[in-house]
Coordinates of C-alpha atoms in Angstrom, one line a residue:
M9 CA 59.5 88.6 -220.9
A10 CA 59.3 91.8 -218.5
K11 CA 56.8 94.2 -219.1
I12 CA 58.3 97.4 -219.4
L13 CA 56.2 101.2 -219.2
F14 CA 57.6 104.1 -221.6
L15 CA 56.6 107.2 -219.7
M16 CA 56.6 109.9 -222.3
T17 CA 55.8 113.6 -222.4
G18 CA 52.2 114.3 -224.1
A19 CA 53.8 118.6 -224.2
D20 CA 54.3 119.7 -228.5
H21 CA 55.8 122.1 -226.8
W22 CA 58.0 124.5 -223.6
T23 CA 56.9 127.7 -222.4
L24 CA 60.2 129.7 -222.0
A25 CA 60.4 131.8 -220.0
D26 CA 59.6 135.2 -222.5
G27 CA 55.8 133.4 -222.6
S28 CA 56.6 132.0 -226.0
K29 CA 56.5 128.1 -227.3
H30 CA 59.0 126.0 -228.2
P31 CA 59.1 123.2 -230.5
T32 CA 59.5 119.9 -228.5
G33 CA 58.7 116.3 -227.2
F34 CA 60.7 113.5 -227.1
W35 CA 63.9 113.2 -227.7
A36 CA 64.3 110.4 -230.7
E37 CA 67.5 108.7 -230.5
E38 CA 66.4 108.6 -225.6
A39 CA 62.6 106.4 -226.8
V40 CA 64.6 104.4 -230.0
A41 CA 68.0 103.2 -228.5
P42 CA 66.3 101.8 -225.4
Y43 CA 62.6 100.9 -227.5
E44 CA 65.3 98.8 -229.8
A45 CA 67.7 96.7 -227.1
F46 CA 64.3 95.6 -225.1
K47 CA 62.7 94.5 -227.6
A48 CA 65.6 92.5 -228.8
A49 CA 65.6 91.5 -225.7
G50 CA 62.5 89.9 -226.2
H51 CA 60.9 92.8 -223.4
E52 CA 57.5 94.1 -223.9
I53 CA 56.8 97.9 -224.2
T54 CA 54.1 99.9 -223.7
V55 CA 53.8 103.9 -224.1
A56 CA 51.7 106.2 -221.9
T57 CA 51.3 109.8 -222.2
P58 CA 49.3 111.9 -220.4
G59 CA 45.6 112.3 -221.8
G60 CA 47.2 108.6 -223.6
V61 CA 48.1 111.1 -227.0
V62 CA 50.5 110.6 -229.5
P63 CA 53.6 110.9 -228.3
P64 CA 55.3 114.4 -230.4
V65 CA 58.7 113.8 -231.7
D66 CA 61.1 116.4 -231.5
A67 CA 61.4 117.3 -235.2
G68 CA 65.2 118.2 -233.7
S69 CA 66.5 115.2 -233.3
L70 CA 65.0 113.7 -236.6
T71 CA 67.8 116.1 -238.0
P72 CA 71.2 114.5 -238.9
E73 CA 73.1 117.2 -237.6
A74 CA 71.7 115.4 -234.1
A75 CA 71.3 112.1 -234.8
G76 CA 75.0 111.4 -236.5
G77 CA 74.4 111.3 -240.2
A78 CA 71.2 111.2 -242.5
E79 CA 71.8 107.2 -242.5
N80 CA 71.0 106.9 -238.7
A81 CA 68.4 109.5 -238.5
A82 CA 66.0 107.7 -241.8
K83 CA 66.7 104.8 -238.8
I84 CA 65.9 106.5 -235.7
K85 CA 63.1 108.1 -237.3
A86 CA 62.0 105.5 -239.2
V87 CA 61.1 102.9 -235.2
V88 CA 59.5 106.1 -234.2
E89 CA 57.2 106.1 -237.1
G90 CA 57.0 102.4 -237.5
A91 CA 56.3 100.8 -234.0
A92 CA 52.7 100.3 -232.8
E93 CA 53.5 101.2 -229.5
F94 CA 54.3 104.8 -230.0
R95 CA 50.8 104.9 -232.5
T96 CA 48.6 103.5 -229.6
P97 CA 50.6 104.9 -226.0
L98 CA 47.8 104.5 -222.9
T99 CA 45.9 107.8 -220.6
L100 CA 48.0 108.2 -217.4
A101 CA 45.3 107.7 -215.3
D102 CA 44.3 104.3 -216.2
V103 CA 47.4 102.7 -216.1
R104 CA 48.4 99.8 -213.8
L105 CA 52.0 99.8 -212.9
D106 CA 51.2 96.2 -210.8
D107 CA 51.1 95.4 -214.3
F108 CA 55.2 96.1 -215.8
D109 CA 58.2 94.9 -214.3
A110 CA 60.4 98.2 -214.6
V111 CA 59.6 102.1 -216.0
Y112 CA 61.3 103.9 -218.6
V113 CA 60.8 107.8 -219.2
P114 CA 62.8 109.0 -222.1
G115 CA 63.6 112.9 -223.3
G116 CA 63.7 116.0 -224.6
H117 CA 61.6 119.1 -223.7
G118 CA 58.9 117.7 -223.3
P119 CA 58.7 116.1 -219.5
M120 CA 59.6 120.5 -218.5
E121 CA 56.3 121.2 -220.2
D122 CA 54.0 118.5 -219.0
L123 CA 55.5 115.7 -216.7
A124 CA 56.7 117.7 -214.7
V125 CA 53.6 118.8 -213.0
D126 CA 51.7 115.6 -213.7
T127 CA 50.3 113.8 -211.0
D128 CA 49.4 111.3 -212.4
S129 CA 52.8 109.9 -213.7
G130 CA 54.6 111.2 -210.1
R131 CA 51.9 109.4 -208.3
L132 CA 53.3 106.6 -210.9
L133 CA 57.1 107.3 -210.4
A134 CA 56.8 107.6 -206.5
R135 CA 55.4 104.1 -206.4
A136 CA 57.8 102.7 -208.8
V137 CA 61.1 103.5 -206.6
E138 CA 59.2 103.1 -203.3
S139 CA 58.2 99.7 -204.7
G140 CA 61.3 98.9 -205.7
L141 CA 61.0 98.7 -209.5
P142 CA 63.4 99.4 -211.7
V143 CA 63.2 103.1 -213.0
G144 CA 65.4 104.2 -215.9
V145 CA 65.2 108.0 -216.9
V146 CA 68.0 110.4 -219.4
C147 CA 68.9 113.7 -219.9
H148 CA 65.1 116.3 -219.5
G149 CA 63.2 113.0 -218.6
P150 CA 64.4 113.1 -215.0
A151 CA 61.6 116.5 -214.7
A152 CA 59.2 113.6 -214.9
L153 CA 60.8 112.7 -211.0
L154 CA 59.9 116.2 -209.7
A155 CA 56.6 115.6 -209.7
A156 CA 57.6 112.0 -207.9
V157 CA 55.2 113.7 -204.5
K158 CA 54.7 112.1 -201.3
E159 CA 52.2 112.7 -198.7
D160 CA 54.6 114.6 -196.7
G161 CA 55.5 116.7 -199.4
T162 CA 59.0 115.2 -199.9
N163 CA 59.7 114.0 -202.9
A164 CA 60.5 110.2 -203.2
Y165 CA 63.5 110.1 -204.9
A166 CA 64.7 113.4 -202.5
G167 CA 68.8 111.3 -201.7
Y168 CA 69.0 109.1 -204.6
R169 CA 72.7 110.1 -206.4
I170 CA 71.6 110.9 -210.3
T171 CA 72.3 112.6 -213.1
A172 CA 70.7 114.4 -215.8
F173 CA 71.0 116.8 -218.0
T174 CA 73.3 119.6 -216.7
N175 CA 73.3 123.9 -216.6
T176 CA 76.0 123.0 -218.4
E177 CA 74.5 122.1 -221.9
E178 CA 71.4 123.5 -221.5
Q179 CA 74.0 126.9 -221.4
L180 CA 76.1 125.0 -224.3
A181 CA 72.2 124.5 -226.0
G182 CA 71.3 127.4 -226.1
S183 CA 68.7 127.3 -224.3
A184 CA 69.6 128.2 -220.0
D185 CA 69.2 131.7 -220.5
K186 CA 65.4 131.0 -222.2
A187 CA 64.2 129.0 -220.1
K188 CA 62.1 128.9 -216.8
W189 CA 64.1 126.0 -214.8
L190 CA 67.4 124.5 -215.7
L191 CA 66.2 120.6 -214.7
E192 CA 69.8 120.3 -212.5
D193 CA 68.9 123.4 -210.0
R194 CA 65.4 121.8 -208.9
L195 CA 66.8 118.8 -209.0
T196 CA 68.7 119.7 -206.1
E197 CA 66.0 121.7 -205.0
A198 CA 64.2 119.1 -204.5
G199 CA 67.0 116.7 -202.9
L200 CA 68.5 115.2 -205.2
T201 CA 72.5 114.1 -205.8
V202 CA 72.9 115.3 -209.2
E203 CA 76.3 114.0 -210.4
T204 CA 77.3 115.6 -213.5
G205 CA 79.8 114.4 -217.0
E206 CA 81.7 116.1 -220.0
P207 CA 79.0 117.9 -221.2
W208 CA 77.1 115.3 -224.3
A209 CA 79.6 112.2 -223.4
P210 CA 78.2 108.5 -222.2
H211 CA 77.5 109.4 -218.3
V212 CA 74.9 107.3 -215.8
R213 CA 74.3 106.5 -212.8
V214 CA 72.9 103.5 -210.6
D215 CA 71.4 104.0 -206.6
R216 CA 70.1 101.3 -206.0
N217 CA 66.7 100.6 -208.2
V218 CA 67.0 103.8 -210.4
V219 CA 69.3 104.3 -213.2
T220 CA 70.3 107.9 -214.4
G221 CA 71.3 109.2 -218.4
Q222 CA 72.6 112.2 -218.5
N223 CA 72.1 112.6 -221.9
P224 CA 71.3 111.3 -225.3
A225 CA 74.3 109.5 -225.8
S226 CA 73.5 108.3 -223.0
S227 CA 70.3 106.3 -223.8
A228 CA 72.3 103.8 -224.8
P229 CA 73.8 103.1 -221.8
L230 CA 71.3 103.0 -219.8
A231 CA 68.7 100.7 -221.5
A232 CA 72.9 98.2 -221.0
E233 CA 71.5 98.8 -217.1
L234 CA 68.7 98.8 -216.8
L235 CA 68.4 95.7 -219.0
K236 CA 70.1 94.5 -216.2
K237 CA 67.3 94.5 -213.9
L238 CA 65.1 93.1 -215.5
P239 CA 63.6 89.6 -214.9

C-alpha cells in the first residue's frame, strides 16, 4: 500500500485581469477519477491545502454538461461530498514529505490563484521531483509547479517534458482574454517543455518521475500511469 499526497487548492476564486473574482476551486473529475483509481488499488490518500482549508470544488465541474451527463455528475458529486479525505485536509506547512510515496495535484483554476505562488507547496514539489518521488499533475494543476523554485532561482521542473491546459483550450473555454496570465506561457517561461495534444482529448506525458495530463479527460489515464510508479 502506498501513501499518496493530494496537494490541493484552497482558493474558491480566480482573480482576473480586471480585478474581478471568478468563482472556482478544484475541478471535480480531476480529483475524483484518480481518487477512485488509487483507492481501488488499495492505496491511502491524504489531502493537504494551504492553511488546511477544505478544498472548494468548482461548482461548474459538477454540472451534467461538464461531467458527461446527469448520472455521472451525481456520482462525482457524491464522492466529493462523501470522501472523508476531502473534508479533513492537512495544512501544507505541516506536511512531512517523507511520509508519502507520491504526490498528486488536481487542477481547476484554483491552483492558478494560490498554489502557483504558495511557498510551502513549491517546497514540497521541488523536493519531491529532486528525490525521485512520483509526481502527478493535471490540467491547471501544473500552475503549482511554478512555485517549485530552487535556491538558485531556477525551477525544479525546468527541462521536464510535460503537458498542461493549453492556451488554445483556455481560448476555447472563453477565459484566455480575461486571464492575468496563461499557464502554458508561464510554464514555458519557467523552462519546462509543454507538449500539447488536441483540445479536450486525453493527453498524458511521462518524463522520468513526472506524469502530467492536459485536461479533465486526461485524469483517468494519468492515474493509470502514476499507479505504475507506485510501490
